[in-house]
């Protein structure tokens, strides 16, 4: 009875008003949502944003009109159908306009929102990629600079052999060939016995007259015994000559003469600070400081009776006879080297600080860089040009590392600036320690291939497509190589 009474007394237009009001509120919510999208997309000054805001306001203002407010929303009696019809018409007009505006903007906004989400995703992925690269570089550095177990084993076996049989390894008197300028002389500075054996072996196996080749191997005090034992146990084929010495055997390499010696003594403090400050990861790499790496600037003093010498890094393999290098006319230049620049890459500007006035006024930032690792040096021209003095001057000026940051290449570029002759690129092909895209035609045509980079051929991280070019020169018949499981 009560329910029937309420139904008889309810106004049928009230339900219709509720539906119209709900439709208006729904579209208010929708246009406000698109206005929020527009703000998120930073389109505050756009025409659509203003229209969305105005449209939402119009919907809200419509219900606040005095005529509608008193006749439809605040009346206690029956609704006026004419007023309701007018209200419905105005709501539908606004709904129609809202739908048109939304339809026009929907695709554009949806696409832009997707683009923004993609940009956010790309940014996040790039952040992760940057962290992964940094971690990868650090892991690669550790893998590259840590001593492999097999190499440590080989050095220990050789030292053990020296201790067990001292009578076999008495010191030899220097040979006359070591100072004979008519022969082909090589300088190799390394602490890696397997690497230097490969360099020497590859030179000799491809030499037309091996007996005319002399190798000057310099290492540190820890490895000198192992290297002497190696070359005594495994004499070089073809009568080639090998001299093994330690850095400490050269008395002139003192802090009073060599600037970098004093810098090496303070490098531990600097490296500790670099680690705390999170600076360039290379700064923490010890290979950039040891004297062994700076010996290349003292060749005339180390070999005073020689006129020319070929400097080789320990991570190279020789594939052809190299005697043609001694016959190249350097035209009075000191250094014969292969240039590495292409386009804007490997120019002086990448290695030196051209914001420093000393660098800016002395060097051309676009000058082409060249490669260390296979360099023919005219020692007579070196002495005439006083290149070691030039190197000392720059090294002293760079004690605070404001001229260049790391390594021996930057001071080399400065020392031999305008004193370097460019050699044909087939003499020296680089990148086998980091670049997987070098063509085999280029490699096969090269006299020297260079595994510069972290992926050295004696490491597990070496690139497989290039590794056999190095392993074929490993002396696998040497008993200690087999015992130490080189896995090459």
mmCIF file with all atom_site columns, N, CA, C and O in Angstrom, residues 171-175 178-179 186-192 196 214-229 231 241-253 292 295 298-299 301-304 306 309:
data_model
loop_
_atom_site.group_PDB
_atom_site.id
_atom_site.type_symbol
_atom_site.label_atom_id
_atom_site.label_alt_id
_atom_site.label_comp_id
_atom_site.label_asym_id
_atom_site.label_entity_id
_atom_site.label_seq_id
_atom_site.pdbx_PDB_ins_code
_atom_site.Cartn_x
_atom_site.Cartn_y
_atom_site.Cartn_z
_atom_site.occupancy
_atom_site.B_iso_or_equiv
_atom_site.pdbx_formal_charge
_atom_site.auth_seq_id
_atom_site.auth_comp_id
_atom_site.auth_asym_id
_atom_site.auth_atom_id
_atom_site.pdbx_PDB_model_num
ATOM 1   N N  . UNK A 1 171 ? 124.205 -16.385 -16.182 1.00 0.00 ? 171 UNK A N  1
ATOM 2   C CA . UNK A 1 171 ? 124.106 -15.197 -17.025 1.00 0.00 ? 171 UNK A CA 1
ATOM 3   C C  . UNK A 1 171 ? 125.101 -15.272 -18.176 1.00 0.00 ? 171 UNK A C  1
ATOM 4   O O  . UNK A 1 171 ? 126.267 -15.627 -17.993 1.00 0.00 ? 171 UNK A O  1
ATOM 5   N N  . UNK A 1 172 ? 124.618 -14.958 -19.379 1.00 0.00 ? 172 UNK A N  1
ATOM 6   C CA . UNK A 1 172 ? 125.482 -14.902 -20.556 1.00 0.00 ? 172 UNK A CA 1
ATOM 7   C C  . UNK A 1 172 ? 126.111 -13.525 -20.681 1.00 0.00 ? 172 UNK A C  1
ATOM 8   O O  . UNK A 1 172 ? 125.533 -12.517 -20.262 1.00 0.00 ? 172 UNK A O  1
ATOM 9   N N  . UNK A 1 173 ? 127.278 -13.470 -21.296 1.00 0.00 ? 173 UNK A N  1
ATOM 10  C CA . UNK A 1 173 ? 127.857 -12.191 -21.647 1.00 0.00 ? 173 UNK A CA 1
ATOM 11  C C  . UNK A 1 173 ? 127.058 -11.593 -22.802 1.00 0.00 ? 173 UNK A C  1
ATOM 12  O O  . UNK A 1 173 ? 126.541 -12.328 -23.636 1.00 0.00 ? 173 UNK A O  1
ATOM 13  N N  . UNK A 1 174 ? 126.936 -10.283 -22.859 1.00 0.00 ? 174 UNK A N  1
ATOM 14  C CA . UNK A 1 174 ? 126.203 -9.670  -23.985 1.00 0.00 ? 174 UNK A CA 1
ATOM 15  C C  . UNK A 1 174 ? 126.817 -10.068 -25.323 1.00 0.00 ? 174 UNK A C  1
ATOM 16  O O  . UNK A 1 174 ? 128.046 -10.126 -25.466 1.00 0.00 ? 174 UNK A O  1
ATOM 17  N N  . UNK A 1 175 ? 125.969 -10.344 -26.270 1.00 0.00 ? 175 UNK A N  1
ATOM 18  C CA . UNK A 1 175 ? 126.432 -10.707 -27.612 1.00 0.00 ? 175 UNK A CA 1
ATOM 19  C C  . UNK A 1 175 ? 126.710 -9.447  -28.426 1.00 0.00 ? 175 UNK A C  1
ATOM 20  O O  . UNK A 1 175 ? 126.049 -8.426  -28.252 1.00 0.00 ? 175 UNK A O  1
ATOM 21  N N  . UNK A 1 178 ? 123.788 -7.730  -30.267 1.00 0.00 ? 178 UNK A N  1
ATOM 22  C CA . UNK A 1 178 ? 122.852 -6.845  -29.584 1.00 0.00 ? 178 UNK A CA 1
ATOM 23  C C  . UNK A 1 178 ? 123.116 -5.374  -29.899 1.00 0.00 ? 178 UNK A C  1
ATOM 24  O O  . UNK A 1 178 ? 122.218 -4.541  -29.752 1.00 0.00 ? 178 UNK A O  1
ATOM 25  N N  . UNK A 1 179 ? 124.326 -5.064  -30.338 1.00 0.00 ? 179 UNK A N  1
ATOM 26  C CA . UNK A 1 179 ? 124.668 -3.676  -30.638 1.00 0.00 ? 179 UNK A CA 1
ATOM 27  C C  . UNK A 1 179 ? 125.053 -3.470  -32.101 1.00 0.00 ? 179 UNK A C  1
ATOM 28  O O  . UNK A 1 179 ? 125.534 -2.391  -32.454 1.00 0.00 ? 179 UNK A O  1
ATOM 29  N N  . UNK A 1 186 ? 114.476 -5.089  -32.686 1.00 0.00 ? 186 UNK A N  1
ATOM 30  C CA . UNK A 1 186 ? 113.109 -4.919  -32.197 1.00 0.00 ? 186 UNK A CA 1
ATOM 31  C C  . UNK A 1 186 ? 113.143 -4.621  -30.710 1.00 0.00 ? 186 UNK A C  1
ATOM 32  O O  . UNK A 1 186 ? 113.942 -5.197  -29.969 1.00 0.00 ? 186 UNK A O  1
ATOM 33  N N  . UNK A 1 187 ? 112.262 -3.736  -30.255 1.00 0.00 ? 187 UNK A N  1
ATOM 34  C CA . UNK A 1 187 ? 112.092 -3.464  -28.823 1.00 0.00 ? 187 UNK A CA 1
ATOM 35  C C  . UNK A 1 187 ? 110.696 -3.916  -28.404 1.00 0.00 ? 187 UNK A C  1
ATOM 36  O O  . UNK A 1 187 ? 109.694 -3.508  -29.008 1.00 0.00 ? 187 UNK A O  1
ATOM 37  N N  . UNK A 1 188 ? 110.643 -4.797  -27.386 1.00 0.00 ? 188 UNK A N  1
ATOM 38  C CA . UNK A 1 188 ? 109.359 -5.298  -26.873 1.00 0.00 ? 188 UNK A CA 1
ATOM 39  C C  . UNK A 1 188 ? 109.390 -5.165  -25.352 1.00 0.00 ? 188 UNK A C  1
ATOM 40  O O  . UNK A 1 188 ? 110.231 -5.782  -24.693 1.00 0.00 ? 188 UNK A O  1
ATOM 41  N N  . UNK A 1 189 ? 108.491 -4.380  -24.801 1.00 0.00 ? 189 UNK A N  1
ATOM 42  C CA . UNK A 1 189 ? 108.455 -4.141  -23.356 1.00 0.00 ? 189 UNK A CA 1
ATOM 43  C C  . UNK A 1 189 ? 107.187 -4.775  -22.790 1.00 0.00 ? 189 UNK A C  1
ATOM 44  O O  . UNK A 1 189 ? 106.065 -4.342  -23.108 1.00 0.00 ? 189 UNK A O  1
ATOM 45  N N  . UNK A 1 190 ? 107.349 -5.791  -21.937 1.00 0.00 ? 190 UNK A N  1
ATOM 46  C CA . UNK A 1 190 ? 106.184 -6.559  -21.488 1.00 0.00 ? 190 UNK A CA 1
ATOM 47  C C  . UNK A 1 190 ? 106.468 -7.322  -20.207 1.00 0.00 ? 190 UNK A C  1
ATOM 48  O O  . UNK A 1 190 ? 107.632 -7.589  -19.879 1.00 0.00 ? 190 UNK A O  1
ATOM 49  N N  . UNK A 1 191 ? 105.395 -7.696  -19.498 1.00 0.00 ? 191 UNK A N  1
ATOM 50  C CA . UNK A 1 191 ? 105.514 -8.597  -18.348 1.00 0.00 ? 191 UNK A CA 1
ATOM 51  C C  . UNK A 1 191 ? 104.806 -9.926  -18.626 1.00 0.00 ? 191 UNK A C  1
ATOM 52  O O  . UNK A 1 191 ? 104.570 -10.707 -17.718 1.00 0.00 ? 191 UNK A O  1
ATOM 53  N N  . UNK A 1 192 ? 104.504 -10.181 -19.900 1.00 0.00 ? 192 UNK A N  1
ATOM 54  C CA . UNK A 1 192 ? 103.725 -11.360 -20.289 1.00 0.00 ? 192 UNK A CA 1
ATOM 55  C C  . UNK A 1 192 ? 104.603 -12.296 -21.117 1.00 0.00 ? 192 UNK A C  1
ATOM 56  O O  . UNK A 1 192 ? 104.883 -12.032 -22.289 1.00 0.00 ? 192 UNK A O  1
ATOM 57  N N  . UNK A 1 196 ? 105.050 -12.347 -25.362 1.00 0.00 ? 196 UNK A N  1
ATOM 58  C CA . UNK A 1 196 ? 106.297 -11.971 -26.038 1.00 0.00 ? 196 UNK A CA 1
ATOM 59  C C  . UNK A 1 196 ? 106.845 -13.144 -26.839 1.00 0.00 ? 196 UNK A C  1
ATOM 60  O O  . UNK A 1 196 ? 107.448 -12.960 -27.909 1.00 0.00 ? 196 UNK A O  1
ATOM 61  N N  . UNK A 1 214 ? 117.192 -9.223  -34.204 1.00 0.00 ? 214 UNK A N  1
ATOM 62  C CA . UNK A 1 214 ? 117.587 -9.145  -32.793 1.00 0.00 ? 214 UNK A CA 1
ATOM 63  C C  . UNK A 1 214 ? 116.422 -8.569  -31.987 1.00 0.00 ? 214 UNK A C  1
ATOM 64  O O  . UNK A 1 214 ? 115.898 -7.497  -32.322 1.00 0.00 ? 214 UNK A O  1
ATOM 65  N N  . UNK A 1 215 ? 116.048 -9.275  -30.915 1.00 0.00 ? 215 UNK A N  1
ATOM 66  C CA . UNK A 1 215 ? 114.913 -8.862  -30.099 1.00 0.00 ? 215 UNK A CA 1
ATOM 67  C C  . UNK A 1 215 ? 115.413 -8.397  -28.729 1.00 0.00 ? 215 UNK A C  1
ATOM 68  O O  . UNK A 1 215 ? 116.095 -9.141  -28.017 1.00 0.00 ? 215 UNK A O  1
ATOM 69  N N  . UNK A 1 216 ? 115.044 -7.168  -28.370 1.00 0.00 ? 216 UNK A N  1
ATOM 70  C CA . UNK A 1 216 ? 115.391 -6.612  -27.062 1.00 0.00 ? 216 UNK A CA 1
ATOM 71  C C  . UNK A 1 216 ? 114.129 -6.624  -26.203 1.00 0.00 ? 216 UNK A C  1
ATOM 72  O O  . UNK A 1 216 ? 113.239 -5.781  -26.369 1.00 0.00 ? 216 UNK A O  1
ATOM 73  N N  . UNK A 1 217 ? 114.045 -7.595  -25.317 1.00 0.00 ? 217 UNK A N  1
ATOM 74  C CA . UNK A 1 217 ? 112.873 -7.755  -24.454 1.00 0.00 ? 217 UNK A CA 1
ATOM 75  C C  . UNK A 1 217 ? 113.194 -7.150  -23.093 1.00 0.00 ? 217 UNK A C  1
ATOM 76  O O  . UNK A 1 217 ? 114.197 -7.510  -22.467 1.00 0.00 ? 217 UNK A O  1
ATOM 77  N N  . UNK A 1 218 ? 112.357 -6.229  -22.653 1.00 0.00 ? 218 UNK A N  1
ATOM 78  C CA . UNK A 1 218 ? 112.534 -5.624  -21.330 1.00 0.00 ? 218 UNK A CA 1
ATOM 79  C C  . UNK A 1 218 ? 111.273 -5.897  -20.521 1.00 0.00 ? 218 UNK A C  1
ATOM 80  O O  . UNK A 1 218 ? 110.147 -5.689  -21.002 1.00 0.00 ? 218 UNK A O  1
ATOM 81  N N  . UNK A 1 219 ? 111.474 -6.357  -19.300 1.00 0.00 ? 219 UNK A N  1
ATOM 82  C CA . UNK A 1 219 ? 110.355 -6.673  -18.418 1.00 0.00 ? 219 UNK A CA 1
ATOM 83  C C  . UNK A 1 219 ? 110.630 -6.104  -17.032 1.00 0.00 ? 219 UNK A C  1
ATOM 84  O O  . UNK A 1 219 ? 111.573 -5.344  -16.849 1.00 0.00 ? 219 UNK A O  1
ATOM 85  N N  . UNK A 1 220 ? 109.796 -6.472  -16.050 1.00 0.00 ? 220 UNK A N  1
ATOM 86  C CA . UNK A 1 220 ? 110.026 -5.998  -14.690 1.00 0.00 ? 220 UNK A CA 1
ATOM 87  C C  . UNK A 1 220 ? 110.811 -7.047  -13.903 1.00 0.00 ? 220 UNK A C  1
ATOM 88  O O  . UNK A 1 220 ? 111.045 -8.151  -14.370 1.00 0.00 ? 220 UNK A O  1
ATOM 89  N N  . UNK A 1 221 ? 111.194 -6.668  -12.701 1.00 0.00 ? 221 UNK A N  1
ATOM 90  C CA . UNK A 1 221 ? 112.044 -7.534  -11.887 1.00 0.00 ? 221 UNK A CA 1
ATOM 91  C C  . UNK A 1 221 ? 111.366 -8.870  -11.585 1.00 0.00 ? 221 UNK A C  1
ATOM 92  O O  . UNK A 1 221 ? 112.029 -9.907  -11.485 1.00 0.00 ? 221 UNK A O  1
ATOM 93  N N  . UNK A 1 222 ? 110.058 -8.874  -11.448 1.00 0.00 ? 222 UNK A N  1
ATOM 94  C CA . UNK A 1 222 ? 109.337 -10.099 -11.091 1.00 0.00 ? 222 UNK A CA 1
ATOM 95  C C  . UNK A 1 222 ? 109.368 -11.132 -12.208 1.00 0.00 ? 222 UNK A C  1
ATOM 96  O O  . UNK A 1 222 ? 109.328 -12.338 -11.948 1.00 0.00 ? 222 UNK A O  1
ATOM 97  N N  . UNK A 1 223 ? 109.440 -10.679 -13.457 1.00 0.00 ? 223 UNK A N  1
ATOM 98  C CA . UNK A 1 223 ? 109.297 -11.607 -14.577 1.00 0.00 ? 223 UNK A CA 1
ATOM 99  C C  . UNK A 1 223 ? 110.578 -11.853 -15.360 1.00 0.00 ? 223 UNK A C  1
ATOM 100 O O  . UNK A 1 223 ? 110.587 -12.660 -16.284 1.00 0.00 ? 223 UNK A O  1
ATOM 101 N N  . UNK A 1 224 ? 111.645 -11.162 -15.009 1.00 0.00 ? 224 UNK A N  1
ATOM 102 C CA . UNK A 1 224 ? 112.860 -11.287 -15.812 1.00 0.00 ? 224 UNK A CA 1
ATOM 103 C C  . UNK A 1 224 ? 113.422 -12.710 -15.785 1.00 0.00 ? 224 UNK A C  1
ATOM 104 O O  . UNK A 1 224 ? 113.879 -13.231 -16.818 1.00 0.00 ? 224 UNK A O  1
ATOM 105 N N  . UNK A 1 225 ? 113.389 -13.365 -14.626 1.00 0.00 ? 225 UNK A N  1
ATOM 106 C CA . UNK A 1 225 ? 113.913 -14.732 -14.534 1.00 0.00 ? 225 UNK A CA 1
ATOM 107 C C  . UNK A 1 225 ? 113.094 -15.688 -15.394 1.00 0.00 ? 225 UNK A C  1
ATOM 108 O O  . UNK A 1 225 ? 113.653 -16.526 -16.118 1.00 0.00 ? 225 UNK A O  1
ATOM 109 N N  . UNK A 1 226 ? 111.773 -15.558 -15.326 1.00 0.00 ? 226 UNK A N  1
ATOM 110 C CA . UNK A 1 226 ? 110.903 -16.441 -16.105 1.00 0.00 ? 226 UNK A CA 1
ATOM 111 C C  . UNK A 1 226 ? 111.160 -16.285 -17.598 1.00 0.00 ? 226 UNK A C  1
ATOM 112 O O  . UNK A 1 226 ? 111.217 -17.275 -18.341 1.00 0.00 ? 226 UNK A O  1
ATOM 113 N N  . UNK A 1 227 ? 111.334 -15.055 -18.051 1.00 0.00 ? 227 UNK A N  1
ATOM 114 C CA . UNK A 1 227 ? 111.546 -14.833 -19.488 1.00 0.00 ? 227 UNK A CA 1
ATOM 115 C C  . UNK A 1 227 ? 112.904 -15.345 -19.943 1.00 0.00 ? 227 UNK A C  1
ATOM 116 O O  . UNK A 1 227 ? 113.039 -15.902 -21.040 1.00 0.00 ? 227 UNK A O  1
ATOM 117 N N  . UNK A 1 228 ? 113.917 -15.178 -19.101 1.00 0.00 ? 228 UNK A N  1
ATOM 118 C CA . UNK A 1 228 ? 115.236 -15.702 -19.466 1.00 0.00 ? 228 UNK A CA 1
ATOM 119 C C  . UNK A 1 228 ? 115.213 -17.220 -19.579 1.00 0.00 ? 228 UNK A C  1
ATOM 120 O O  . UNK A 1 228 ? 115.806 -17.801 -20.500 1.00 0.00 ? 228 UNK A O  1
ATOM 121 N N  . UNK A 1 229 ? 114.503 -17.852 -18.652 1.00 0.00 ? 229 UNK A N  1
ATOM 122 C CA . UNK A 1 229 ? 114.398 -19.314 -18.696 1.00 0.00 ? 229 UNK A CA 1
ATOM 123 C C  . UNK A 1 229 ? 113.639 -19.758 -19.939 1.00 0.00 ? 229 UNK A C  1
ATOM 124 O O  . UNK A 1 229 ? 114.028 -20.723 -20.611 1.00 0.00 ? 229 UNK A O  1
ATOM 125 N N  . UNK A 1 231 ? 113.385 -18.346 -22.937 1.00 0.00 ? 231 UNK A N  1
ATOM 126 C CA . UNK A 1 231 ? 114.164 -18.268 -24.173 1.00 0.00 ? 231 UNK A CA 1
ATOM 127 C C  . UNK A 1 231 ? 115.419 -19.142 -24.132 1.00 0.00 ? 231 UNK A C  1
ATOM 128 O O  . UNK A 1 231 ? 115.989 -19.445 -25.173 1.00 0.00 ? 231 UNK A O  1
ATOM 129 N N  . UNK A 1 241 ? 118.319 -13.624 -32.390 1.00 0.00 ? 241 UNK A N  1
ATOM 130 C CA . UNK A 1 241 ? 118.938 -13.317 -31.100 1.00 0.00 ? 241 UNK A CA 1
ATOM 131 C C  . UNK A 1 241 ? 117.931 -12.621 -30.181 1.00 0.00 ? 241 UNK A C  1
ATOM 132 O O  . UNK A 1 241 ? 117.189 -11.746 -30.612 1.00 0.00 ? 241 UNK A O  1
ATOM 133 N N  . UNK A 1 242 ? 117.936 -13.017 -28.901 1.00 0.00 ? 242 UNK A N  1
ATOM 134 C CA . UNK A 1 242 ? 117.021 -12.431 -27.921 1.00 0.00 ? 242 UNK A CA 1
ATOM 135 C C  . UNK A 1 242 ? 117.810 -11.958 -26.709 1.00 0.00 ? 242 UNK A C  1
ATOM 136 O O  . UNK A 1 242 ? 118.557 -12.730 -26.089 1.00 0.00 ? 242 UNK A O  1
ATOM 137 N N  . UNK A 1 243 ? 117.633 -10.702 -26.355 1.00 0.00 ? 243 UNK A N  1
ATOM 138 C CA . UNK A 1 243 ? 118.207 -10.124 -25.141 1.00 0.00 ? 243 UNK A CA 1
ATOM 139 C C  . UNK A 1 243 ? 117.063 -9.839  -24.172 1.00 0.00 ? 243 UNK A C  1
ATOM 140 O O  . UNK A 1 243 ? 116.102 -9.170  -24.527 1.00 0.00 ? 243 UNK A O  1
ATOM 141 N N  . UNK A 1 244 ? 117.181 -10.359 -22.950 1.00 0.00 ? 244 UNK A N  1
ATOM 142 C CA . UNK A 1 244 ? 116.156 -10.124 -21.925 1.00 0.00 ? 244 UNK A CA 1
ATOM 143 C C  . UNK A 1 244 ? 116.774 -9.326  -20.784 1.00 0.00 ? 244 UNK A C  1
ATOM 144 O O  . UNK A 1 244 ? 117.783 -9.733  -20.203 1.00 0.00 ? 244 UNK A O  1
ATOM 145 N N  . UNK A 1 245 ? 116.167 -8.175  -20.467 1.00 0.00 ? 245 UNK A N  1
ATOM 146 C CA . UNK A 1 245 ? 116.657 -7.332  -19.383 1.00 0.00 ? 245 UNK A CA 1
ATOM 147 C C  . UNK A 1 245 ? 115.479 -6.857  -18.537 1.00 0.00 ? 245 UNK A C  1
ATOM 148 O O  . UNK A 1 245 ? 114.328 -6.908  -18.976 1.00 0.00 ? 245 UNK A O  1
ATOM 149 N N  . UNK A 1 246 ? 115.785 -6.366  -17.350 1.00 0.00 ? 246 UNK A N  1
ATOM 150 C CA . UNK A 1 246 ? 114.772 -5.783  -16.466 1.00 0.00 ? 246 UNK A CA 1
ATOM 151 C C  . UNK A 1 246 ? 114.865 -4.263  -16.531 1.00 0.00 ? 246 UNK A C  1
ATOM 152 O O  . UNK A 1 246 ? 115.933 -3.707  -16.834 1.00 0.00 ? 246 UNK A O  1
ATOM 153 N N  . UNK A 1 247 ? 113.769 -3.597  -16.245 1.00 0.00 ? 247 UNK A N  1
ATOM 154 C CA . UNK A 1 247 ? 113.757 -2.135  -16.215 1.00 0.00 ? 247 UNK A CA 1
ATOM 155 C C  . UNK A 1 247 ? 114.839 -1.621  -15.267 1.00 0.00 ? 247 UNK A C  1
ATOM 156 O O  . UNK A 1 247 ? 115.532 -0.630  -15.551 1.00 0.00 ? 247 UNK A O  1
ATOM 157 N N  . UNK A 1 248 ? 115.006 -2.330  -14.172 1.00 0.00 ? 248 UNK A N  1
ATOM 158 C CA . UNK A 1 248 ? 115.961 -1.898  -13.151 1.00 0.00 ? 248 UNK A CA 1
ATOM 159 C C  . UNK A 1 248 ? 117.410 -1.949  -13.634 1.00 0.00 ? 248 UNK A C  1
ATOM 160 O O  . UNK A 1 248 ? 118.307 -1.387  -12.982 1.00 0.00 ? 248 UNK A O  1
ATOM 161 N N  . UNK A 1 249 ? 117.665 -2.624  -14.764 1.00 0.00 ? 249 UNK A N  1
ATOM 162 C CA . UNK A 1 249 ? 119.027 -2.685  -15.299 1.00 0.00 ? 249 UNK A CA 1
ATOM 163 C C  . UNK A 1 249 ? 119.469 -1.367  -15.923 1.00 0.00 ? 249 UNK A C  1
ATOM 164 O O  . UNK A 1 249 ? 120.665 -1.194  -16.212 1.00 0.00 ? 249 UNK A O  1
ATOM 165 N N  . UNK A 1 250 ? 118.528 -0.452  -16.160 1.00 0.00 ? 250 UNK A N  1
ATOM 166 C CA . UNK A 1 250 ? 118.864 0.832   -16.780 1.00 0.00 ? 250 UNK A CA 1
ATOM 167 C C  . UNK A 1 250 ? 118.971 1.893   -15.687 1.00 0.00 ? 250 UNK A C  1
ATOM 168 O O  . UNK A 1 250 ? 117.969 2.403   -15.187 1.00 0.00 ? 250 UNK A O  1
ATOM 169 N N  . UNK A 1 251 ? 120.220 2.217   -15.336 1.00 0.00 ? 251 UNK A N  1
ATOM 170 C CA . UNK A 1 251 ? 120.469 3.109   -14.202 1.00 0.00 ? 251 UNK A CA 1
ATOM 171 C C  . UNK A 1 251 ? 119.957 4.524   -14.418 1.00 0.00 ? 251 UNK A C  1
ATOM 172 O O  . UNK A 1 251 ? 119.671 5.240   -13.454 1.00 0.00 ? 251 UNK A O  1
ATOM 173 N N  . UNK A 1 252 ? 119.863 4.955   -15.675 1.00 0.00 ? 252 UNK A N  1
ATOM 174 C CA . UNK A 1 252 ? 119.461 6.345   -15.916 1.00 0.00 ? 252 UNK A CA 1
ATOM 175 C C  . UNK A 1 252 ? 117.979 6.590   -15.628 1.00 0.00 ? 252 UNK A C  1
ATOM 176 O O  . UNK A 1 252 ? 117.531 7.732   -15.561 1.00 0.00 ? 252 UNK A O  1
ATOM 177 N N  . UNK A 1 253 ? 117.215 5.509   -15.441 1.00 0.00 ? 253 UNK A N  1
ATOM 178 C CA . UNK A 1 253 ? 115.780 5.657   -15.198 1.00 0.00 ? 253 UNK A CA 1
ATOM 179 C C  . UNK A 1 253 ? 115.523 5.971   -13.724 1.00 0.00 ? 253 UNK A C  1
ATOM 180 O O  . UNK A 1 253 ? 114.965 5.167   -12.974 1.00 0.00 ? 253 UNK A O  1
ATOM 181 N N  . UNK A 1 292 ? 107.373 0.506   -17.240 1.00 0.00 ? 292 UNK A N  1
ATOM 182 C CA . UNK A 1 292 ? 107.477 -0.399  -18.384 1.00 0.00 ? 292 UNK A CA 1
ATOM 183 C C  . UNK A 1 292 ? 106.743 0.150   -19.597 1.00 0.00 ? 292 UNK A C  1
ATOM 184 O O  . UNK A 1 292 ? 107.151 -0.053  -20.741 1.00 0.00 ? 292 UNK A O  1
ATOM 185 N N  . UNK A 1 295 ? 108.865 3.227   -21.236 1.00 0.00 ? 295 UNK A N  1
ATOM 186 C CA . UNK A 1 295 ? 110.207 3.007   -21.768 1.00 0.00 ? 295 UNK A CA 1
ATOM 187 C C  . UNK A 1 295 ? 110.330 3.422   -23.228 1.00 0.00 ? 295 UNK A C  1
ATOM 188 O O  . UNK A 1 295 ? 111.432 3.737   -23.689 1.00 0.00 ? 295 UNK A O  1
ATOM 189 N N  . UNK A 1 298 ? 112.504 6.282   -24.275 1.00 0.00 ? 298 UNK A N  1
ATOM 190 C CA . UNK A 1 298 ? 113.935 6.290   -23.938 1.00 0.00 ? 298 UNK A CA 1
ATOM 191 C C  . UNK A 1 298 ? 114.740 5.347   -24.834 1.00 0.00 ? 298 UNK A C  1
ATOM 192 O O  . UNK A 1 298 ? 115.839 4.924   -24.471 1.00 0.00 ? 298 UNK A O  1
ATOM 193 N N  . UNK A 1 299 ? 114.233 5.038   -25.998 1.00 0.00 ? 299 UNK A N  1
ATOM 194 C CA . UNK A 1 299 ? 114.909 4.099   -26.899 1.00 0.00 ? 299 UNK A CA 1
ATOM 195 C C  . UNK A 1 299 ? 116.326 4.535   -27.275 1.00 0.00 ? 299 UNK A C  1
ATOM 196 O O  . UNK A 1 299 ? 117.237 3.698   -27.297 1.00 0.00 ? 299 UNK A O  1
ATOM 197 N N  . UNK A 1 301 ? 118.547 6.177   -25.573 1.00 0.00 ? 301 UNK A N  1
ATOM 198 C CA . UNK A 1 301 ? 119.441 5.972   -24.448 1.00 0.00 ? 301 UNK A CA 1
ATOM 199 C C  . UNK A 1 301 ? 119.612 4.492   -24.121 1.00 0.00 ? 301 UNK A C  1
ATOM 200 O O  . UNK A 1 301 ? 120.679 4.070   -23.674 1.00 0.00 ? 301 UNK A O  1
ATOM 201 N N  . UNK A 1 302 ? 118.582 3.729   -24.349 1.00 0.00 ? 302 UNK A N  1
ATOM 202 C CA . UNK A 1 302 ? 118.657 2.296   -24.070 1.00 0.00 ? 302 UNK A CA 1
ATOM 203 C C  . UNK A 1 302 ? 119.534 1.583   -25.086 1.00 0.00 ? 302 UNK A C  1
ATOM 204 O O  . UNK A 1 302 ? 120.221 0.608   -24.755 1.00 0.00 ? 302 UNK A O  1
ATOM 205 N N  . UNK A 1 303 ? 119.504 2.072   -26.331 1.00 0.00 ? 303 UNK A N  1
ATOM 206 C CA . UNK A 1 303 ? 120.259 1.425   -27.405 1.00 0.00 ? 303 UNK A CA 1
ATOM 207 C C  . UNK A 1 303 ? 121.094 2.473   -28.137 1.00 0.00 ? 303 UNK A C  1
ATOM 208 O O  . UNK A 1 303 ? 120.817 2.836   -29.278 1.00 0.00 ? 303 UNK A O  1
ATOM 209 N N  . UNK A 1 304 ? 122.147 2.947   -27.473 1.00 0.00 ? 304 UNK A N  1
ATOM 210 C CA . UNK A 1 304 ? 122.902 4.094   -27.995 1.00 0.00 ? 304 UNK A CA 1
ATOM 211 C C  . UNK A 1 304 ? 123.652 3.829   -29.295 1.00 0.00 ? 304 UNK A C  1
ATOM 212 O O  . UNK A 1 304 ? 123.979 4.781   -30.015 1.00 0.00 ? 304 UNK A O  1
ATOM 213 N N  . UNK A 1 306 ? 122.534 1.964   -31.853 1.00 0.00 ? 306 UNK A N  1
ATOM 214 C CA . UNK A 1 306 ? 121.637 1.624   -32.960 1.00 0.00 ? 306 UNK A CA 1
ATOM 215 C C  . UNK A 1 306 ? 121.167 2.885   -33.681 1.00 0.00 ? 306 UNK A C  1
ATOM 216 O O  . UNK A 1 306 ? 121.069 3.959   -33.092 1.00 0.00 ? 306 UNK A O  1
ATOM 217 N N  . UNK A 1 309 ? 115.188 1.244   -34.865 1.00 0.00 ? 309 UNK A N  1
ATOM 218 C CA . UNK A 1 309 ? 114.634 0.144   -34.091 1.00 0.00 ? 309 UNK A CA 1
ATOM 219 C C  . UNK A 1 309 ? 113.133 0.082   -34.326 1.00 0.00 ? 309 UNK A C  1
ATOM 220 O O  . UNK A 1 309 ? 112.482 1.123   -34.516 1.00 0.00 ? 309 UNK A O  1
#
